[in-house]
Amino acid sequence: MVLYTAPFPNSCLSALHCVSWALIFPCYWLVDRLAASFIPTTYEKRQRADDPCCLQLLCTALFTPIYLALLVASLPFAFLGFLFWSPLQSARRPYVYSRLEDKGLAGGAALLSEWKGTGPGKSFCFATANVCLLPDSLARINNLFNTQARAKEIGQRIRNGAARPQIKIYIDSPTNTSISAASFSSLVSPQGGDGVGRAVPGSIKRTASVEYKGDGGRHPGDEAANGPASGDPVDGSSPEDACIVRIGGEEGSRPPEADDPAPGGQARNGAGGGPRGQTPNHNQQDGDSGSLGSPSASRESLVKGRAGSDTSASGEPGANSKLLHKASVVKKAAARRRRHPDEAFDHEVSAFFPANLDFLCLQEVFDKRAATKLKEQLHGYFEYILYDVGVYGCQGCCSFKCLNSGLLFASRYPIMDVAYHCYPNKCNDDALASKGALFLKVQVGSTPQDQRIVGYIACTHLHAPQEDSAIRCGQLDLLQDWLADFRKSTSSSSAANPEELVAFDVVCGDFNFDNCSSDDKLEQQHSLFTHYRDPCRLGPGEEKPWAIGTLLDTNGLYDEDVCTPDNLQKVLESEEGRREYLAFPTSKSSGQKGRKELLKGNGRRIDYMLHAEEGLCPDWKAEVEEFSFITQLSGLTDHLPVAMRLTVFSGEDEA
């Protein structure tokens, strides 16, 4: 399939579209600024309360007549531009594909050679987030502002978080033997002069930050901007390559010192330097791990290195023998998890996006200028990006569309096929946006017999008004039909000629309903959840105890208790904090709206990450290894991103 790198099929139409939009844009910008000046956020209200001279109100009163005069003057030009712009949308393509040319070993072509479908299982990491990049006046309804600066900051934080190395840490404790901070830790030990990783001594507290120092004069921002150093562990490395810091004793007790390192051992930051260009939405402070540029990492940040030879030059067992033994324990634990798929996987509230993030699905990237800024930042980590997805005008849907679908997809692996469908059944404000579903087929490897190993990903954003359950159920029906059609139309395999092997099938996005509200019973019982597994769900109306809501209470976005990723992470780990800062499901019928203490669940979880257990390559199995709720975008959006790491095992692995 040909991927469209431009929104129009030829340069003439593109030029005409640019001219028409140039005529419309001044009017659009003035309307947006004029409306925004009358919708203050809580952050701005606090600033005004601290301003004895009321300068902001004075500026608003002064500039409003100027905006109105310019708006009236721009209307004729906007009308002329609209006459050209509207019919051009019939020729517009439903997305724009952007690829950053390969400039290093981390490119998509190189990633394809890492997995041949044999040997140790291969892990793939997915994340989804609603980033609320609307025109500024509309974003303020959700208590967010400064859309252009937020877009740049969001891209920087996602890139910096994903560029950290993946770290595996197991706790050897009588009461807690699970993985702790399994790929969200920010520290890694450097390779020593002899190529042997060194463990870093020091007590490790469960809730405290671990301080670190940069090595060799390396600037703390270099690694965040450029990704992990070449010596860092990379995704796809087998578990036996990992060196584990052992923590003994009972849970809650002070852990012992880590294994003594050889002289010269030194810690290095896995992803330094914070993002530049801070926005008023998030006041950067010391210790803010959202930018990875603070002198301390987030909670449970531990240290690991690579294990080298287990014997010294004299033939005596060296310090690394213990580390190699622990690496073998990791391998056994992974095998045990494969034999018992129902065993609990790792889950946490994390201050970082997962390390080695492979696929990113975003919603509400509506503003085109913000989408461009976000794309430029994400290209620092993701090679393949689809943005400006959707239709405008009356094309493809029954009503006029002012905004696109808001979907954006970024990938480290090559994209093979793409399809987009617009939901026809919408009403009220949602009818102005071309909300729909984006379907993608990606190649993630190839077998020694040159069979392609592929994966399927679908990203969607359903109807928003909470009372319109019937509309969302209709959209879920369409989503299932479109999923089946996309698999069928893009598959080049058959039972007699299996040219492709399917490794995973994932559906994610903002579904705009939760699994606890009594008003969402129709959606909770939809057949989509029989074909795709939700790792957070026990059944209709019943969540797993550790699952929390992903929709924040917008009134508290700028409170000091939650204004940094670390602070928000700590707040969400307590029941009282969740009741204070998360939006909860409501019940109109029982009249309990707003009474959080009587409501069921840990918040309103409307952002989903589902995966299929059927329809994959025969004898292959995809199991959830990690699931996380992410606070790294605190102050920049009213949703919590969620992430899931799937590990794909072949029949050979199972044996």
PDB file of C-alpha atoms in Angstrom, residues 477-598:
ATOM      1  CA  ASP A 477     -20.146  -2.385  16.500  1.00  0.00           C
ATOM      2  CA  LEU A 478     -18.628  -0.492  13.586  1.00  0.00           C
ATOM      3  CA  LEU A 479     -15.175  -0.782  15.136  1.00  0.00           C
ATOM      4  CA  GLN A 480     -15.463  -4.582  15.271  1.00  0.00           C
ATOM      5  CA  ASP A 481     -16.636  -4.773  11.659  1.00  0.00           C
ATOM      6  CA  TRP A 482     -13.858  -2.475  10.463  1.00  0.00           C
ATOM      7  CA  LEU A 483     -11.266  -4.491  12.403  1.00  0.00           C
ATOM      8  CA  ALA A 484     -12.342  -7.693  10.674  1.00  0.00           C
ATOM      9  CA  ASP A 485     -12.425  -6.017   7.253  1.00  0.00           C
ATOM     10  CA  PHE A 486      -8.957  -4.514   7.717  1.00  0.00           C
ATOM     11  CA  ARG A 487      -7.448  -7.848   8.766  1.00  0.00           C
ATOM     12  CA  LYS A 488      -9.058  -9.553   5.784  1.00  0.00           C
ATOM     13  CA  SER A 489      -8.143  -6.907   3.195  1.00  0.00           C
ATOM     14  CA  THR A 490      -4.499  -6.565   4.274  1.00  0.00           C
ATOM     15  CA  SER A 491      -3.678 -10.210   4.930  1.00  0.00           C
ATOM     16  CA  SER A 492      -1.506 -11.867   2.300  1.00  0.00           C
ATOM     17  CA  SER A 493      -1.450 -15.230   4.057  1.00  0.00           C
ATOM     18  CA  SER A 494      -3.456 -18.379   3.699  1.00  0.00           C
ATOM     19  CA  ALA A 495      -3.369 -21.778   5.332  1.00  0.00           C
ATOM     20  CA  ALA A 496      -1.527 -23.192   2.331  1.00  0.00           C
ATOM     21  CA  ASN A 497       0.813 -20.223   1.919  1.00  0.00           C
ATOM     22  CA  PRO A 498       1.531 -18.462   5.234  1.00  0.00           C
ATOM     23  CA  GLU A 499       3.498 -15.476   3.987  1.00  0.00           C
ATOM     24  CA  GLU A 500       2.899 -13.542   7.208  1.00  0.00           C
ATOM     25  CA  LEU A 501       2.867 -14.413  10.881  1.00  0.00           C
ATOM     26  CA  VAL A 502       0.675 -12.257  13.159  1.00  0.00           C
ATOM     27  CA  ALA A 503       2.402 -11.476  16.470  1.00  0.00           C
ATOM     28  CA  PHE A 504      -0.189  -9.211  18.141  1.00  0.00           C
ATOM     29  CA  ASP A 505      -3.526  -7.468  17.683  1.00  0.00           C
ATOM     30  CA  VAL A 506      -4.081  -4.389  19.888  1.00  0.00           C
ATOM     31  CA  VAL A 507      -6.974  -1.925  20.189  1.00  0.00           C
ATOM     32  CA  CYS A 508      -6.572   1.252  22.232  1.00  0.00           C
ATOM     33  CA  GLY A 509      -7.887   4.763  22.654  1.00  0.00           C
ATOM     34  CA  ASP A 510     -10.296   6.995  24.546  1.00  0.00           C
ATOM     35  CA  PHE A 511     -13.552   5.020  24.791  1.00  0.00           C
ATOM     36  CA  ASN A 512     -15.347   7.662  26.898  1.00  0.00           C
ATOM     37  CA  PHE A 513     -17.033   5.128  29.183  1.00  0.00           C
ATOM     38  CA  ASP A 514     -15.847   3.330  32.286  1.00  0.00           C
ATOM     39  CA  ASN A 515     -16.308  -0.156  33.630  1.00  0.00           C
ATOM     40  CA  CYS A 516     -17.918   0.835  36.936  1.00  0.00           C
ATOM     41  CA  SER A 517     -20.608   3.396  36.180  1.00  0.00           C
ATOM     42  CA  SER A 518     -24.167   2.081  36.198  1.00  0.00           C
ATOM     43  CA  ASP A 519     -24.915   4.407  33.276  1.00  0.00           C
ATOM     44  CA  ASP A 520     -22.406   2.570  31.055  1.00  0.00           C
ATOM     45  CA  LYS A 521     -23.765  -0.971  31.377  1.00  0.00           C
ATOM     46  CA  LEU A 522     -24.435  -1.287  27.646  1.00  0.00           C
ATOM     47  CA  GLU A 523     -20.824  -0.561  26.734  1.00  0.00           C
ATOM     48  CA  GLN A 524     -19.471  -2.735  29.554  1.00  0.00           C
ATOM     49  CA  GLN A 525     -21.246  -5.783  28.125  1.00  0.00           C
ATOM     50  CA  HIS A 526     -20.244  -5.213  24.512  1.00  0.00           C
ATOM     51  CA  SER A 527     -18.940  -8.194  22.556  1.00  0.00           C
ATOM     52  CA  LEU A 528     -15.658  -6.373  21.847  1.00  0.00           C
ATOM     53  CA  PHE A 529     -14.530  -7.455  25.330  1.00  0.00           C
ATOM     54  CA  THR A 530     -15.079 -11.109  24.443  1.00  0.00           C
ATOM     55  CA  HIS A 531     -12.676 -10.875  21.492  1.00  0.00           C
ATOM     56  CA  TYR A 532     -10.138  -8.556  23.132  1.00  0.00           C
ATOM     57  CA  ARG A 533      -8.808  -8.776  26.662  1.00  0.00           C
ATOM     58  CA  ASP A 534      -8.726  -5.766  28.975  1.00  0.00           C
ATOM     59  CA  PRO A 535      -5.885  -6.314  31.495  1.00  0.00           C
ATOM     60  CA  CYS A 536      -7.590  -4.022  34.051  1.00  0.00           C
ATOM     61  CA  ARG A 537     -10.991  -5.672  34.007  1.00  0.00           C
ATOM     62  CA  LEU A 538     -12.425  -8.681  35.812  1.00  0.00           C
ATOM     63  CA  GLY A 539     -15.789  -8.455  34.104  1.00  0.00           C
ATOM     64  CA  PRO A 540     -18.639  -6.029  33.333  1.00  0.00           C
ATOM     65  CA  GLY A 541     -18.830  -3.562  36.201  1.00  0.00           C
ATOM     66  CA  GLU A 542     -15.882  -5.129  38.052  1.00  0.00           C
ATOM     67  CA  GLU A 543     -12.308  -3.844  37.955  1.00  0.00           C
ATOM     68  CA  LYS A 544      -9.098  -5.380  39.252  1.00  0.00           C
ATOM     69  CA  PRO A 545      -8.147  -3.868  42.625  1.00  0.00           C
ATOM     70  CA  TRP A 546      -5.041  -2.101  41.296  1.00  0.00           C
ATOM     71  CA  ALA A 547      -6.778  -0.433  38.319  1.00  0.00           C
ATOM     72  CA  ILE A 548      -7.319   3.318  38.685  1.00  0.00           C
ATOM     73  CA  GLY A 549      -9.156   5.976  36.704  1.00  0.00           C
ATOM     74  CA  THR A 550      -7.529   7.788  33.804  1.00  0.00           C
ATOM     75  CA  LEU A 551      -9.651  10.949  33.805  1.00  0.00           C
ATOM     76  CA  LEU A 552      -8.423  13.683  36.135  1.00  0.00           C
ATOM     77  CA  ASP A 553     -10.621  16.171  37.955  1.00  0.00           C
ATOM     78  CA  THR A 554      -9.876  19.299  35.911  1.00  0.00           C
ATOM     79  CA  ASN A 555     -10.346  21.639  38.865  1.00  0.00           C
ATOM     80  CA  GLY A 556      -7.197  20.319  40.511  1.00  0.00           C
ATOM     81  CA  LEU A 557      -4.817  20.204  37.541  1.00  0.00           C
ATOM     82  CA  TYR A 558      -2.609  23.011  38.881  1.00  0.00           C
ATOM     83  CA  ASP A 559      -2.659  22.175  42.591  1.00  0.00           C
ATOM     84  CA  GLU A 560       0.804  21.939  44.101  1.00  0.00           C
ATOM     85  CA  ASP A 561       0.118  18.375  45.251  1.00  0.00           C
ATOM     86  CA  VAL A 562      -0.162  17.152  41.646  1.00  0.00           C
ATOM     87  CA  CYS A 563       1.721  19.723  39.573  1.00  0.00           C
ATOM     88  CA  THR A 564       4.733  17.451  38.931  1.00  0.00           C
ATOM     89  CA  PRO A 565       4.864  13.830  37.732  1.00  0.00           C
ATOM     90  CA  ASP A 566       6.398  12.669  41.020  1.00  0.00           C
ATOM     91  CA  ASN A 567       3.767  14.464  43.087  1.00  0.00           C
ATOM     92  CA  LEU A 568       0.883  13.153  41.004  1.00  0.00           C
ATOM     93  CA  GLN A 569       2.329   9.650  41.176  1.00  0.00           C
ATOM     94  CA  LYS A 570       2.455   9.740  44.983  1.00  0.00           C
ATOM     95  CA  VAL A 571      -1.067  11.167  45.216  1.00  0.00           C
ATOM     96  CA  LEU A 572      -2.553   8.460  43.004  1.00  0.00           C
ATOM     97  CA  GLU A 573      -0.976   5.710  45.080  1.00  0.00           C
ATOM     98  CA  SER A 574      -3.299   6.566  47.975  1.00  0.00           C
ATOM     99  CA  GLU A 575      -7.052   6.116  48.075  1.00  0.00           C
ATOM    100  CA  GLU A 576      -7.564   9.582  49.532  1.00  0.00           C
ATOM    101  CA  GLY A 577      -5.492  11.147  46.765  1.00  0.00           C
ATOM    102  CA  ARG A 578      -7.452   9.350  44.054  1.00  0.00           C
ATOM    103  CA  ARG A 579     -10.758  10.508  45.505  1.00  0.00           C
ATOM    104  CA  GLU A 580      -9.470  14.069  45.556  1.00  0.00           C
ATOM    105  CA  TYR A 581      -7.933  14.346  42.086  1.00  0.00           C
ATOM    106  CA  LEU A 582      -9.592  11.737  39.861  1.00  0.00           C
ATOM    107  CA  ALA A 583     -12.959  12.043  38.160  1.00  0.00           C
ATOM    108  CA  PHE A 584     -15.321   9.321  39.367  1.00  0.00           C
ATOM    109  CA  PRO A 585     -18.201   7.583  37.610  1.00  0.00           C
ATOM    110  CA  THR A 586     -21.544   9.116  38.412  1.00  0.00           C
ATOM    111  CA  SER A 587     -25.056   7.756  38.514  1.00  0.00           C
ATOM    112  CA  LYS A 588     -27.883  10.047  37.464  1.00  0.00           C
ATOM    113  CA  SER A 589     -30.531   7.547  38.451  1.00  0.00           C
ATOM    114  CA  SER A 590     -29.396   7.337  42.085  1.00  0.00           C
ATOM    115  CA  GLY A 591     -28.751  11.042  42.445  1.00  0.00           C
ATOM    116  CA  GLN A 592     -25.193  10.495  43.656  1.00  0.00           C
ATOM    117  CA  LYS A 593     -23.433  12.839  41.266  1.00  0.00           C
ATOM    118  CA  GLY A 594     -20.365  14.277  42.912  1.00  0.00           C
ATOM    119  CA  ARG A 595     -20.536  12.110  46.047  1.00  0.00           C
ATOM    120  CA  LYS A 596     -17.243  10.323  45.491  1.00  0.00           C
ATOM    121  CA  GLU A 597     -17.222   8.573  48.856  1.00  0.00           C
ATOM    122  CA  LEU A 598     -20.239   6.469  47.839  1.00  0.00           C
TER     123      LEU A 598
END
